[in-house]
């Protein structure tokens, strides 16, 4: 059965076993707000594939690069900001392409270039 990338389906024990880490490590990551698994009605933690990929990134940063959890938090926040900006750029590029293809631009997006002519008058006494 194939699950959606964001669908919470994996129990903490399964995630810990797959990633070869102790479940307490996952709980610590949650306490540090590095990962936020979903909860079932019985308050059981359920992780999605997105959560697992995020944990893999955290493990790489801590194990291979020696980053502490405070540094991981900063890196993850910066990564989220960059990802958001990249998405914004992609959206803007698509909007520009649609505007070019339709040869019209909506009034709220239209650019108007206005030239100003300044005259200088010098008075002699």
PDB file of C-alpha atoms in Angstrom:
ATOM      1  CA  UNK A   1       0.000   0.000   0.000  1.00  0.00           C
ATOM      2  CA  UNK A   2       1.451   3.371  -1.011  1.00  0.00           C
ATOM      3  CA  UNK A   3       0.870   6.325   1.259  1.00  0.00           C
ATOM      4  CA  UNK A   4       0.975  10.036   0.577  1.00  0.00           C
ATOM      5  CA  UNK A   5       4.273  11.779   1.455  1.00  0.00           C
ATOM      6  CA  UNK A   6       2.589  13.776   4.230  1.00  0.00           C
ATOM      7  CA  UNK A   7       0.316  11.006   5.494  1.00  0.00           C
ATOM      8  CA  UNK A   8       1.138  10.106   9.122  1.00  0.00           C
ATOM      9  CA  UNK A   9       1.343   6.308   9.207  1.00  0.00           C
ATOM     10  CA  UNK A  10       4.577   5.237  10.954  1.00  0.00           C
ATOM     11  CA  UNK A  11       4.734   4.504  14.684  1.00  0.00           C
ATOM     12  CA  UNK A  12       7.666   5.801  16.727  1.00  0.00           C
ATOM     13  CA  UNK A  13       9.005   2.256  17.185  1.00  0.00           C
ATOM     14  CA  UNK A  14       9.065   1.673  13.425  1.00  0.00           C
ATOM     15  CA  UNK A  15      10.775   5.004  12.707  1.00  0.00           C
ATOM     16  CA  UNK A  16      13.359   4.372  15.443  1.00  0.00           C
ATOM     17  CA  UNK A  17      14.085   0.899  14.070  1.00  0.00           C
ATOM     18  CA  UNK A  18      14.348   2.042  10.450  1.00  0.00           C
ATOM     19  CA  UNK A  19      16.645   4.962  11.330  1.00  0.00           C
ATOM     20  CA  UNK A  20      18.581   2.947  13.929  1.00  0.00           C
ATOM     21  CA  UNK A  21      18.019   5.440  16.725  1.00  0.00           C
ATOM     22  CA  UNK A  22      16.444   5.223  20.162  1.00  0.00           C
ATOM     23  CA  UNK A  23      12.794   6.323  20.465  1.00  0.00           C
ATOM     24  CA  UNK A  24      13.942   8.766  23.182  1.00  0.00           C
ATOM     25  CA  UNK A  25      15.946  10.570  20.493  1.00  0.00           C
ATOM     26  CA  UNK A  26      12.761  11.087  18.504  1.00  0.00           C
ATOM     27  CA  UNK A  27      11.000  12.356  21.610  1.00  0.00           C
ATOM     28  CA  UNK A  28      13.872  14.771  22.224  1.00  0.00           C
ATOM     29  CA  UNK A  29      13.621  16.065  18.649  1.00  0.00           C
ATOM     30  CA  UNK A  30       9.928  16.657  19.279  1.00  0.00           C
ATOM     31  CA  UNK A  31      10.643  18.485  22.581  1.00  0.00           C
ATOM     32  CA  UNK A  32      13.150  20.680  20.712  1.00  0.00           C
ATOM     33  CA  UNK A  33      10.452  21.378  18.032  1.00  0.00           C
ATOM     34  CA  UNK A  34      12.683  19.955  15.319  1.00  0.00           C
ATOM     35  CA  UNK A  35       9.986  17.540  14.210  1.00  0.00           C
ATOM     36  CA  UNK A  36       6.265  17.539  14.917  1.00  0.00           C
ATOM     37  CA  UNK A  37       4.654  14.154  14.366  1.00  0.00           C
ATOM     38  CA  UNK A  38       0.904  13.886  14.144  1.00  0.00           C
ATOM     39  CA  UNK A  39      -1.059  12.284  16.950  1.00  0.00           C
ATOM     40  CA  UNK A  40      -3.764   9.661  16.720  1.00  0.00           C
ATOM     41  CA  UNK A  41      -6.934   9.869  18.821  1.00  0.00           C
ATOM     42  CA  UNK A  42      -5.110   7.804  21.443  1.00  0.00           C
ATOM     43  CA  UNK A  43      -2.243  10.325  21.420  1.00  0.00           C
ATOM     44  CA  UNK A  44       0.106   7.893  19.658  1.00  0.00           C
ATOM     45  CA  UNK A  45       2.827   9.615  17.611  1.00  0.00           C
ATOM     46  CA  UNK A  46       2.492   8.998  13.885  1.00  0.00           C
ATOM     47  CA  UNK A  47       5.232  10.022  11.481  1.00  0.00           C
ATOM     48  CA  UNK A  48       4.920  10.720   7.763  1.00  0.00           C
ATOM     49  CA  UNK A  49       7.576  10.105   5.147  1.00  0.00           C
ATOM     50  CA  UNK A  50       8.235  13.878   5.220  1.00  0.00           C
ATOM     51  CA  UNK A  51       8.913  13.608   8.971  1.00  0.00           C
ATOM     52  CA  UNK A  52      11.294  10.699   8.376  1.00  0.00           C
ATOM     53  CA  UNK A  53      13.194  12.637   5.721  1.00  0.00           C
ATOM     54  CA  UNK A  54      13.464  15.590   8.099  1.00  0.00           C
ATOM     55  CA  UNK A  55      14.807  13.304  10.831  1.00  0.00           C
ATOM     56  CA  UNK A  56      17.351  11.900   8.362  1.00  0.00           C
ATOM     57  CA  UNK A  57      18.525  15.464   7.699  1.00  0.00           C
ATOM     58  CA  UNK A  58      18.763  16.136  11.438  1.00  0.00           C
ATOM     59  CA  UNK A  59      20.808  12.966  11.912  1.00  0.00           C
ATOM     60  CA  UNK A  60      23.135  13.892   9.071  1.00  0.00           C
ATOM     61  CA  UNK A  61      23.675  17.373  10.497  1.00  0.00           C
ATOM     62  CA  UNK A  62      24.365  16.072  14.006  1.00  0.00           C
ATOM     63  CA  UNK A  63      26.331  12.904  13.211  1.00  0.00           C
ATOM     64  CA  UNK A  64      28.281  13.780  10.091  1.00  0.00           C
ATOM     65  CA  UNK A  65      28.675  17.528  10.458  1.00  0.00           C
ATOM     66  CA  UNK A  66      28.783  17.808  14.245  1.00  0.00           C
ATOM     67  CA  UNK A  67      26.034  20.429  14.492  1.00  0.00           C
ATOM     68  CA  UNK A  68      24.321  20.721  17.872  1.00  0.00           C
ATOM     69  CA  UNK A  69      20.522  20.798  18.137  1.00  0.00           C
ATOM     70  CA  UNK A  70      20.387  24.596  18.455  1.00  0.00           C
ATOM     71  CA  UNK A  71      22.350  24.832  15.212  1.00  0.00           C
ATOM     72  CA  UNK A  72      20.087  22.253  13.594  1.00  0.00           C
ATOM     73  CA  UNK A  73      17.080  24.383  14.537  1.00  0.00           C
ATOM     74  CA  UNK A  74      18.626  27.446  12.870  1.00  0.00           C
ATOM     75  CA  UNK A  75      19.599  25.472   9.761  1.00  0.00           C
ATOM     76  CA  UNK A  76      16.108  23.975   9.417  1.00  0.00           C
ATOM     77  CA  UNK A  77      14.465  27.383   9.783  1.00  0.00           C
ATOM     78  CA  UNK A  78      16.774  28.869   7.153  1.00  0.00           C
ATOM     79  CA  UNK A  79      16.101  25.912   4.855  1.00  0.00           C
ATOM     80  CA  UNK A  80      12.342  26.446   5.237  1.00  0.00           C
ATOM     81  CA  UNK A  81      12.769  30.144   4.406  1.00  0.00           C
ATOM     82  CA  UNK A  82      14.844  29.342   1.318  1.00  0.00           C
ATOM     83  CA  UNK A  83      12.359  26.671   0.214  1.00  0.00           C
ATOM     84  CA  UNK A  84       9.520  29.185   0.592  1.00  0.00           C
ATOM     85  CA  UNK A  85      11.402  31.814  -1.426  1.00  0.00           C
ATOM     86  CA  UNK A  86      12.201  29.282  -4.140  1.00  0.00           C
ATOM     87  CA  UNK A  87       8.506  28.417  -4.342  1.00  0.00           C
ATOM     88  CA  UNK A  88       7.630  32.126  -4.534  1.00  0.00           C
ATOM     89  CA  UNK A  89      10.126  32.562  -7.387  1.00  0.00           C
ATOM     90  CA  UNK A  90       8.668  29.565  -9.205  1.00  0.00           C
ATOM     91  CA  UNK A  91       5.140  30.944  -8.768  1.00  0.00           C
ATOM     92  CA  UNK A  92       6.214  34.367 -10.040  1.00  0.00           C
ATOM     93  CA  UNK A  93       7.945  32.844 -13.056  1.00  0.00           C
ATOM     94  CA  UNK A  94       4.792  30.917 -13.899  1.00  0.00           C
ATOM     95  CA  UNK A  95       2.726  34.069 -13.515  1.00  0.00           C
ATOM     96  CA  UNK A  96       5.089  35.977 -15.813  1.00  0.00           C
ATOM     97  CA  UNK A  97       4.892  33.186 -18.410  1.00  0.00           C
ATOM     98  CA  UNK A  98       1.083  33.205 -18.250  1.00  0.00           C
ATOM     99  CA  UNK A  99       1.090  36.990 -18.645  1.00  0.00           C
ATOM    100  CA  UNK A 100       3.457  36.791 -21.621  1.00  0.00           C
ATOM    101  CA  UNK A 101       1.362  34.088 -23.233  1.00  0.00           C
ATOM    102  CA  UNK A 102      -1.895  35.940 -22.763  1.00  0.00           C
ATOM    103  CA  UNK A 103      -0.371  39.301 -23.692  1.00  0.00           C
ATOM    104  CA  UNK A 104      -2.420  40.947 -20.979  1.00  0.00           C
ATOM    105  CA  UNK A 105      -1.687  41.749 -17.405  1.00  0.00           C
ATOM    106  CA  UNK A 106      -4.293  42.250 -14.728  1.00  0.00           C
ATOM    107  CA  UNK A 107      -4.758  45.830 -13.553  1.00  0.00           C
ATOM    108  CA  UNK A 108      -3.405  45.130 -10.081  1.00  0.00           C
ATOM    109  CA  UNK A 109      -0.188  43.727 -11.577  1.00  0.00           C
ATOM    110  CA  UNK A 110       0.312  46.257 -14.358  1.00  0.00           C
ATOM    111  CA  UNK A 111       3.407  48.397 -14.374  1.00  0.00           C
ATOM    112  CA  UNK A 112       3.177  51.933 -15.610  1.00  0.00           C
ATOM    113  CA  UNK A 113       6.296  53.838 -16.485  1.00  0.00           C
ATOM    114  CA  UNK A 114       5.922  57.536 -16.046  1.00  0.00           C
ATOM    115  CA  UNK A 115       8.504  59.987 -17.226  1.00  0.00           C
ATOM    116  CA  UNK A 116       8.943  63.261 -15.496  1.00  0.00           C
ATOM    117  CA  UNK A 117      10.356  66.358 -17.104  1.00  0.00           C
ATOM    118  CA  UNK A 118      11.899  68.826 -14.781  1.00  0.00           C
ATOM    119  CA  UNK A 119      12.470  72.387 -15.862  1.00  0.00           C
ATOM    120  CA  UNK A 120      14.992  74.534 -14.196  1.00  0.00           C
ATOM    121  CA  UNK A 121      14.518  78.267 -14.267  1.00  0.00           C
ATOM    122  CA  UNK A 122      17.365  80.483 -13.138  1.00  0.00           C
ATOM    123  CA  UNK A 123      16.567  84.033 -12.209  1.00  0.00           C
ATOM    124  CA  UNK A 124      19.209  86.727 -12.537  1.00  0.00           C
ATOM    125  CA  UNK A 125      19.203  89.661 -10.170  1.00  0.00           C
TER     126      UNK A 125
END
